[in-house]
Amino acid sequence: MFDDFGFVTLVIAIVAFIFARKARNEVKVLRARLDSYEATPRVATTTAAATPDLTATAPDIASAPALSETSTEAIREAAPSIQPDVPAHTTPEPAAPVEAPAAGPGFEERIGTRWVVWVGGLTLALGGFFMVRYSIEAGLLGPEVRVLLGGLFALALLAVGEFARRKESLSAIAPLPIANIPAILTAAGTAVAFATVYAAYALYNFLVPGTAFALLGIVAMCTMAAALLHGPALAGLGIAAAFVTPVLVSSGKPDYWALYIYLAIVMAAAFSLARIRLWRWLALTTIVFATLWTLPGLNEGLKNVNPHAFHVLAGFLLASMLVVCGFLYGPPAEEGRIEGISSGALGASLLSATLVVLSSFHADIAMVTFALIVAGTLFVAWYAQAATAAVAVAAGFVAVVFLEWAIQGNLDMLVLPGGPLAGIGASPVESSVSLHLASAAVFALGFGVLGFLAQGRSVSAVIPVIWSGAAVFTPLALLITLYARIAHLDRSIPFAILAVIIGAAFAAATELLGKREPRPGLAISTALFATGTLGALALGLTFALEKGWLTIALSLMALGTAWISMQRPIPFLRWLAAILAGIVVARMGWEPRVVGDLVGTTPIFNWLLWGYGVPATSFWAASILMRRRGDDAPLRMVESAAILFTVLLAFMEIRHFVNGGDVYRSSSSLTEVALQVCVALAMAIGLERLWERSRSIVHSVSAGLLTLFAGVASLGGLLFLTNPGIWHIDVGGVVINLLLLGYALPAVLALLLSYAVAGRRKPAYGNTIAGGALVLALMYVTLEIRRIYHGPIFYNAAITDAEQYTLSIAWLGFGVVLLGIGILFNSQRARLASAVVIALTILKAFLVDMSSLTGVYRALSFMCLGLVLVAIGWLYQRILFSRRTQSPAAAPAAES
């Protein structure tokens, strides 16, 4: 039926090797116990003699034969009665030396007595499979003879295995029983019996379904009984062979009903055996195999969902009855403890049901099966707390199913002007929509009501929290998916009303839980219901308003969650606020324009202001509230989101304004780069001041990143890509122009930033920023002079003598101004900047002016430069250094 022989053979070999290793480890444990027992000193008793000299009559313990376990126990019991008869002065005989434990089996012994037996058993089982396969391919014997020979071979293996178990010896070699020959032979016979019965039914139709299922059930029960006698090795090999049998014994046309009924019998036997012997590994192996057997046919799109639905339901029912701890026939459970296999068994059934629904394109029978399994999961978890984790899994898969339905659905055909299309019925998706609406209502009520009633029922805090989390998540997730499918994310007053109703229900639950006596997990559950109230109200606002409000609603929800965390200091709420902030960030990454083409062209007051401004404000307020409880990872995430949205608001508004509403324009102008540099520097200054008070690493790193961006944008943009001295750019008026915005204002802001970081960061950091400010200021002076001489466009204008002379005078004047500021405010940084500018002016005079200027301009240039240099020297001598020389002289006078 499903032919991939090589792969399955490898799987069987691996499974056999695993169980062989397990048996080997158990043998090692038993040998260690035996060695420790043999190492215990033997106790010997002597009859009390009349003569005090007991040394001569003491038995030779070292030469005495080893005592049996029964004799030893008898001696130990008799010891108290014998001991008082020994004279007090008698010295006990020293214990006989303990012999060293025998060395473990060597490599050759393991190969000859153990691994050969295991490989032989596996070879016998594969031989039976290969015989059936070969007889099918070669046509050597008729179908009846093939089945008969397979059955006889299985009976022979089972008979020999039982005979070996009873005799417990097939040769005189002592280690052979350790290799568990009876279990291996019985396992091989069981696997061949499974294959024979299945082939007789599915391939040749020799057996009617009732007879085949009865025989398969008998084989399964025999396997369980044999495993009870022979141990886990037989159970592992038998179950693996049973699940792999449909692959090895294959046919061209798959019969899913035969397959899944057969697998149901196998699962029943495996789960029963796992329950009786409490073998967790067997239950887990069965769950994995059963889940994998759901996959055949899913990739082709299910045309007949019924057998797959039967398989999923059968697996769920069997796992519920036999695997879940504390429910029906399951193992005993510890109160308040979630058990992994119990929850995993139900979770595997939920996964299988979800795959069937998705692959069948939400067929009605698949949806009904999924709903039954979800309801069954809630029922089982209600009475068995060990399976509570499956409640969260069920909530997640419910959201996945409805989300996929919302994405692939298309209800436009229902509202076409001409009505439904001809030939496809009255409504091609009406039943699907009705069924999904009914299922959604049942799921929302079930999760919500049970999640509320589950509070206070457990001594563990995690169990009611899981119930309350599912109770809040499921209704909101279903509401969003239904809104996306039916309303197509457009404005919908009915969905807004429904969201308000859900929010009111959550608010009532919050109020009722808040009045109860403290119980484990009650505080967290109350906070979750309060968060659900905020979420429902935010969704109601989104549904009632136009597109784009979802982002605003989620950001307001993050603020509300932060406020609730102040009232109830639960760490989960802080993480929830951070998660909501992350969702809003991801949503903006999907569509930065918030509402797409509807953002409009109005400067500033457009959807960008609301889409970025409200989240930024919400995140800033949330960070202020959260900081009162300390600095942690959720706070840093919210602070990062607040800074990110603030920066994006400014940058997006700049792009929108400069480019006439087109924020996706690939190129940038001088205006845009200049505004972005100014905004980045201004924000960096603000964050540096904020970091001084908050000491938040987020504020520090963000300020550094903004400074880095401003530096890169200035270097690459202002000085090269958008430089009007290089490119054809109209700078505008004489004084009020783009040069003032692009170079003068950034220079001032960079200078202020250099002073803002002084004393808090390394000196090189602030000096680099100050150097950038000096470069921008010199660029502004240079470009402004070119604007005066050549007009608003001067990128290819030749420099005249008058312009060259004016540049030298302007640079010199700029240096003098800086020197004056440095002297007036006693700023060494300003004086060093003045020295740099004057040095550049001197270099220009000797390298440029001397060669390019002619006539009076050359003379005036050097005359002015000389006078200024002399004046600077006088200022340094008379003002700066005179202050420094007078201050030490004044000190002794003050002391006298």
PDB file of N, CA, C and O in Angstrom, residues 757-801:
ATOM      1  N   VAL A 757      27.207  65.728  25.579  1.00  0.00           N
ATOM      2  CA  VAL A 757      27.876  64.477  25.935  1.00  0.00           C
ATOM      3  C   VAL A 757      29.128  64.720  26.766  1.00  0.00           C
ATOM      4  O   VAL A 757      29.763  63.753  27.207  1.00  0.00           O
ATOM      5  N   ALA A 758      29.526  65.959  26.960  1.00  0.00           N
ATOM      6  CA  ALA A 758      30.748  66.260  27.714  1.00  0.00           C
ATOM      7  C   ALA A 758      30.600  65.798  29.155  1.00  0.00           C
ATOM      8  O   ALA A 758      29.602  66.071  29.818  1.00  0.00           O
ATOM      9  N   GLY A 759      31.586  65.080  29.636  1.00  0.00           N
ATOM     10  CA  GLY A 759      31.587  64.601  31.008  1.00  0.00           C
ATOM     11  C   GLY A 759      30.879  63.278  31.203  1.00  0.00           C
ATOM     12  O   GLY A 759      30.974  62.690  32.282  1.00  0.00           O
ATOM     13  N   ARG A 760      30.131  62.792  30.216  1.00  0.00           N
ATOM     14  CA  ARG A 760      29.428  61.521  30.346  1.00  0.00           C
ATOM     15  C   ARG A 760      29.952  60.459  29.397  1.00  0.00           C
ATOM     16  O   ARG A 760      29.746  59.273  29.625  1.00  0.00           O
ATOM     17  N   ARG A 761      30.572  60.882  28.317  1.00  0.00           N
ATOM     18  CA  ARG A 761      31.159  59.926  27.390  1.00  0.00           C
ATOM     19  C   ARG A 761      32.644  60.243  27.232  1.00  0.00           C
ATOM     20  O   ARG A 761      33.129  61.254  27.748  1.00  0.00           O
ATOM     21  N   LYS A 762      33.334  59.434  26.501  1.00  0.00           N
ATOM     22  CA  LYS A 762      34.764  59.628  26.310  1.00  0.00           C
ATOM     23  C   LYS A 762      35.018  60.942  25.580  1.00  0.00           C
ATOM     24  O   LYS A 762      34.230  61.352  24.726  1.00  0.00           O
ATOM     25  N   PRO A 763      36.125  61.629  25.913  1.00  0.00           N
ATOM     26  CA  PRO A 763      36.408  62.921  25.265  1.00  0.00           C
ATOM     27  C   PRO A 763      36.492  62.819  23.750  1.00  0.00           C
ATOM     28  O   PRO A 763      36.078  63.744  23.042  1.00  0.00           O
ATOM     29  N   ALA A 764      37.023  61.713  23.246  1.00  0.00           N
ATOM     30  CA  ALA A 764      37.136  61.572  21.799  1.00  0.00           C
ATOM     31  C   ALA A 764      35.771  61.589  21.126  1.00  0.00           C
ATOM     32  O   ALA A 764      35.625  62.070  19.992  1.00  0.00           O
ATOM     33  N   TYR A 765      34.737  61.076  21.811  1.00  0.00           N
ATOM     34  CA  TYR A 765      33.378  61.055  21.248  1.00  0.00           C
ATOM     35  C   TYR A 765      32.860  62.481  21.053  1.00  0.00           C
ATOM     36  O   TYR A 765      32.384  62.853  19.980  1.00  0.00           O
ATOM     37  N   GLY A 766      32.965  63.300  22.110  1.00  0.00           N
ATOM     38  CA  GLY A 766      32.502  64.685  22.007  1.00  0.00           C
ATOM     39  C   GLY A 766      33.353  65.515  21.063  1.00  0.00           C
ATOM     40  O   GLY A 766      32.829  66.365  20.328  1.00  0.00           O
ATOM     41  N   ASN A 767      34.667  65.293  21.053  1.00  0.00           N
ATOM     42  CA  ASN A 767      35.526  66.059  20.148  1.00  0.00           C
ATOM     43  C   ASN A 767      35.234  65.726  18.684  1.00  0.00           C
ATOM     44  O   ASN A 767      35.308  66.596  17.813  1.00  0.00           O
ATOM     45  N   THR A 768      34.890  64.467  18.404  1.00  0.00           N
ATOM     46  CA  THR A 768      34.543  64.094  17.022  1.00  0.00           C
ATOM     47  C   THR A 768      33.276  64.819  16.575  1.00  0.00           C
ATOM     48  O   THR A 768      33.185  65.315  15.443  1.00  0.00           O
ATOM     49  N   ILE A 769      32.288  64.879  17.461  1.00  0.00           N
ATOM     50  CA  ILE A 769      31.050  65.595  17.117  1.00  0.00           C
ATOM     51  C   ILE A 769      31.335  67.077  16.908  1.00  0.00           C
ATOM     52  O   ILE A 769      30.819  67.709  15.968  1.00  0.00           O
ATOM     53  N   ALA A 770      32.194  67.652  17.771  1.00  0.00           N
ATOM     54  CA  ALA A 770      32.546  69.070  17.613  1.00  0.00           C
ATOM     55  C   ALA A 770      33.294  69.302  16.306  1.00  0.00           C
ATOM     56  O   ALA A 770      33.085  70.321  15.626  1.00  0.00           O
ATOM     57  N   GLY A 771      34.166  68.363  15.923  1.00  0.00           N
ATOM     58  CA  GLY A 771      34.841  68.481  14.638  1.00  0.00           C
ATOM     59  C   GLY A 771      33.862  68.447  13.481  1.00  0.00           C
ATOM     60  O   GLY A 771      34.008  69.186  12.493  1.00  0.00           O
ATOM     61  N   GLY A 772      32.818  67.586  13.578  1.00  0.00           N
ATOM     62  CA  GLY A 772      31.788  67.570  12.546  1.00  0.00           C
ATOM     63  C   GLY A 772      31.051  68.893  12.464  1.00  0.00           C
ATOM     64  O   GLY A 772      30.720  69.370  11.360  1.00  0.00           O
ATOM     65  N   ALA A 773      30.788  69.507  13.604  1.00  0.00           N
ATOM     66  CA  ALA A 773      30.136  70.811  13.600  1.00  0.00           C
ATOM     67  C   ALA A 773      31.005  71.863  12.917  1.00  0.00           C
ATOM     68  O   ALA A 773      30.505  72.719  12.163  1.00  0.00           O
ATOM     69  N   LEU A 774      32.313  71.818  13.142  1.00  0.00           N
ATOM     70  CA  LEU A 774      33.222  72.772  12.510  1.00  0.00           C
ATOM     71  C   LEU A 774      33.235  72.601  10.993  1.00  0.00           C
ATOM     72  O   LEU A 774      33.212  73.580  10.233  1.00  0.00           O
ATOM     73  N   VAL A 775      33.237  71.339  10.534  1.00  0.00           N
ATOM     74  CA  VAL A 775      33.229  71.082   9.093  1.00  0.00           C
ATOM     75  C   VAL A 775      31.952  71.618   8.458  1.00  0.00           C
ATOM     76  O   VAL A 775      31.980  72.256   7.388  1.00  0.00           O
ATOM     77  N   LEU A 776      30.814  71.362   9.094  1.00  0.00           N
ATOM     78  CA  LEU A 776      29.545  71.844   8.550  1.00  0.00           C
ATOM     79  C   LEU A 776      29.506  73.372   8.529  1.00  0.00           C
ATOM     80  O   LEU A 776      28.980  73.991   7.578  1.00  0.00           O
ATOM     81  N   ALA A 777      30.058  74.016   9.584  1.00  0.00           N
ATOM     82  CA  ALA A 777      30.053  75.477   9.615  1.00  0.00           C
ATOM     83  C   ALA A 777      30.928  76.050   8.503  1.00  0.00           C
ATOM     84  O   ALA A 777      30.538  77.023   7.820  1.00  0.00           O
ATOM     85  N   LEU A 778      32.122  75.499   8.300  1.00  0.00           N
ATOM     86  CA  LEU A 778      32.984  75.960   7.216  1.00  0.00           C
ATOM     87  C   LEU A 778      32.330  75.742   5.847  1.00  0.00           C
ATOM     88  O   LEU A 778      32.446  76.578   4.945  1.00  0.00           O
ATOM     89  N   MET A 779      31.634  74.611   5.689  1.00  0.00           N
ATOM     90  CA  MET A 779      30.937  74.345   4.436  1.00  0.00           C
ATOM     91  C   MET A 779      29.839  75.375   4.193  1.00  0.00           C
ATOM     92  O   MET A 779      29.632  75.837   3.062  1.00  0.00           O
ATOM     93  N   TYR A 780      29.142  75.740   5.290  1.00  0.00           N
ATOM     94  CA  TYR A 780      28.086  76.756   5.131  1.00  0.00           C
ATOM     95  C   TYR A 780      28.681  78.094   4.693  1.00  0.00           C
ATOM     96  O   TYR A 780      28.164  78.752   3.789  1.00  0.00           O
ATOM     97  N   VAL A 781      29.771  78.503   5.326  1.00  0.00           N
ATOM     98  CA  VAL A 781      30.405  79.784   4.961  1.00  0.00           C
ATOM     99  C   VAL A 781      30.853  79.746   3.497  1.00  0.00           C
ATOM    100  O   VAL A 781      30.623  80.697   2.726  1.00  0.00           O
ATOM    101  N   THR A 782      31.460  78.669   3.101  1.00  0.00           N
ATOM    102  CA  THR A 782      31.966  78.559   1.722  1.00  0.00           C
ATOM    103  C   THR A 782      30.835  78.597   0.707  1.00  0.00           C
ATOM    104  O   THR A 782      30.870  79.348  -0.282  1.00  0.00           O
ATOM    105  N   LEU A 783      29.789  77.762   0.923  1.00  0.00           N
ATOM    106  CA  LEU A 783      28.688  77.686  -0.029  1.00  0.00           C
ATOM    107  C   LEU A 783      27.862  78.969  -0.043  1.00  0.00           C
ATOM    108  O   LEU A 783      27.322  79.364  -1.095  1.00  0.00           O
ATOM    109  N   GLU A 784      27.756  79.637   1.084  1.00  0.00           N
ATOM    110  CA  GLU A 784      26.989  80.884   1.132  1.00  0.00           C
ATOM    111  C   GLU A 784      27.685  81.977   0.300  1.00  0.00           C
ATOM    112  O   GLU A 784      27.028  82.776  -0.383  1.00  0.00           O
ATOM    113  N   ILE A 785      29.001  82.024   0.342  1.00  0.00           N
ATOM    114  CA  ILE A 785      29.729  83.007  -0.477  1.00  0.00           C
ATOM    115  C   ILE A 785      29.549  82.711  -1.956  1.00  0.00           C
ATOM    116  O   ILE A 785      29.358  83.618  -2.783  1.00  0.00           O
ATOM    117  N   ARG A 786      29.568  81.410  -2.310  1.00  0.00           N
ATOM    118  CA  ARG A 786      29.326  81.065  -3.717  1.00  0.00           C
ATOM    119  C   ARG A 786      27.902  81.436  -4.139  1.00  0.00           C
ATOM    120  O   ARG A 786      27.661  81.829  -5.284  1.00  0.00           O
ATOM    121  N   ARG A 787      26.936  81.290  -3.211  1.00  0.00           N
ATOM    122  CA  ARG A 787      25.565  81.713  -3.530  1.00  0.00           C
ATOM    123  C   ARG A 787      25.492  83.209  -3.780  1.00  0.00           C
ATOM    124  O   ARG A 787      24.785  83.679  -4.699  1.00  0.00           O
ATOM    125  N   ILE A 788      26.252  83.988  -3.015  1.00  0.00           N
ATOM    126  CA  ILE A 788      26.220  85.450  -3.185  1.00  0.00           C
ATOM    127  C   ILE A 788      26.794  85.848  -4.535  1.00  0.00           C
ATOM    128  O   ILE A 788      26.286  86.744  -5.219  1.00  0.00           O
ATOM    129  N   TYR A 789      27.834  85.169  -4.971  1.00  0.00           N
ATOM    130  CA  TYR A 789      28.503  85.554  -6.220  1.00  0.00           C
ATOM    131  C   TYR A 789      27.825  84.976  -7.465  1.00  0.00           C
ATOM    132  O   TYR A 789      27.887  85.586  -8.534  1.00  0.00           O
ATOM    133  N   HIS A 790      27.181  83.796  -7.349  1.00  0.00           N
ATOM    134  CA  HIS A 790      26.719  83.119  -8.563  1.00  0.00           C
ATOM    135  C   HIS A 790      25.220  82.843  -8.603  1.00  0.00           C
ATOM    136  O   HIS A 790      24.742  82.290  -9.591  1.00  0.00           O
ATOM    137  N   GLY A 791      24.482  83.168  -7.553  1.00  0.00           N
ATOM    138  CA  GLY A 791      23.055  82.918  -7.592  1.00  0.00           C
ATOM    139  C   GLY A 791      22.697  81.579  -6.961  1.00  0.00           C
ATOM    140  O   GLY A 791      23.538  80.875  -6.392  1.00  0.00           O
ATOM    141  N   PRO A 792      21.409  81.173  -7.090  1.00  0.00           N
ATOM    142  CA  PRO A 792      20.931  79.970  -6.391  1.00  0.00           C
ATOM    143  C   PRO A 792      21.506  78.664  -6.932  1.00  0.00           C
ATOM    144  O   PRO A 792      21.482  77.663  -6.247  1.00  0.00           O
ATOM    145  N   ILE A 793      22.029  78.657  -8.190  1.00  0.00           N
ATOM    146  CA  ILE A 793      22.616  77.439  -8.767  1.00  0.00           C
ATOM    147  C   ILE A 793      24.061  77.750  -9.133  1.00  0.00           C
ATOM    148  O   ILE A 793      24.324  78.592  -9.989  1.00  0.00           O
ATOM    149  N   PHE A 794      25.010  77.110  -8.514  1.00  0.00           N
ATOM    150  CA  PHE A 794      26.415  77.474  -8.707  1.00  0.00           C
ATOM    151  C   PHE A 794      27.324  76.257  -8.800  1.00  0.00           C
ATOM    152  O   PHE A 794      28.533  76.364  -8.584  1.00  0.00           O
ATOM    153  N   TYR A 795      26.773  75.098  -9.155  1.00  0.00           N
ATOM    154  CA  TYR A 795      27.564  73.869  -9.083  1.00  0.00           C
ATOM    155  C   TYR A 795      28.717  73.853 -10.092  1.00  0.00           C
ATOM    156  O   TYR A 795      29.710  73.187  -9.882  1.00  0.00           O
ATOM    157  N   ASN A 796      28.615  74.599 -11.221  1.00  0.00           N
ATOM    158  CA  ASN A 796      29.692  74.578 -12.215  1.00  0.00           C
ATOM    159  C   ASN A 796      30.254  75.970 -12.480  1.00  0.00           C
ATOM    160  O   ASN A 796      30.880  76.201 -13.504  1.00  0.00           O
ATOM    161  N   ALA A 797      30.023  76.899 -11.553  1.00  0.00           N
ATOM    162  CA  ALA A 797      30.479  78.282 -11.750  1.00  0.00           C
ATOM    163  C   ALA A 797      31.966  78.398 -11.400  1.00  0.00           C
ATOM    164  O   ALA A 797      32.446  77.812 -10.427  1.00  0.00           O
ATOM    165  N   ALA A 798      32.687  79.157 -12.233  1.00  0.00           N
ATOM    166  CA  ALA A 798      34.123  79.385 -12.001  1.00  0.00           C
ATOM    167  C   ALA A 798      34.324  80.375 -10.861  1.00  0.00           C
ATOM    168  O   ALA A 798      33.543  81.313 -10.675  1.00  0.00           O
ATOM    169  N   ILE A 799      35.406  80.203 -10.102  1.00  0.00           N
ATOM    170  CA  ILE A 799      35.695  81.063  -8.951  1.00  0.00           C
ATOM    171  C   ILE A 799      36.501  82.271  -9.422  1.00  0.00           C
ATOM    172  O   ILE A 799      37.580  82.133 -10.012  1.00  0.00           O
ATOM    173  N   THR A 800      35.992  83.437  -9.154  1.00  0.00           N
ATOM    174  CA  THR A 800      36.679  84.676  -9.544  1.00  0.00           C
ATOM    175  C   THR A 800      37.672  85.083  -8.454  1.00  0.00           C
ATOM    176  O   THR A 800      37.662  84.540  -7.344  1.00  0.00           O
ATOM    177  N   ASP A 801      38.501  86.100  -8.797  1.00  0.00           N
ATOM    178  CA  ASP A 801      39.459  86.597  -7.810  1.00  0.00           C
ATOM    179  C   ASP A 801      38.751  87.204  -6.610  1.00  0.00           C
ATOM    180  O   ASP A 801      39.174  87.012  -5.457  1.00  0.00           O
TER     181      ASP A 801
END
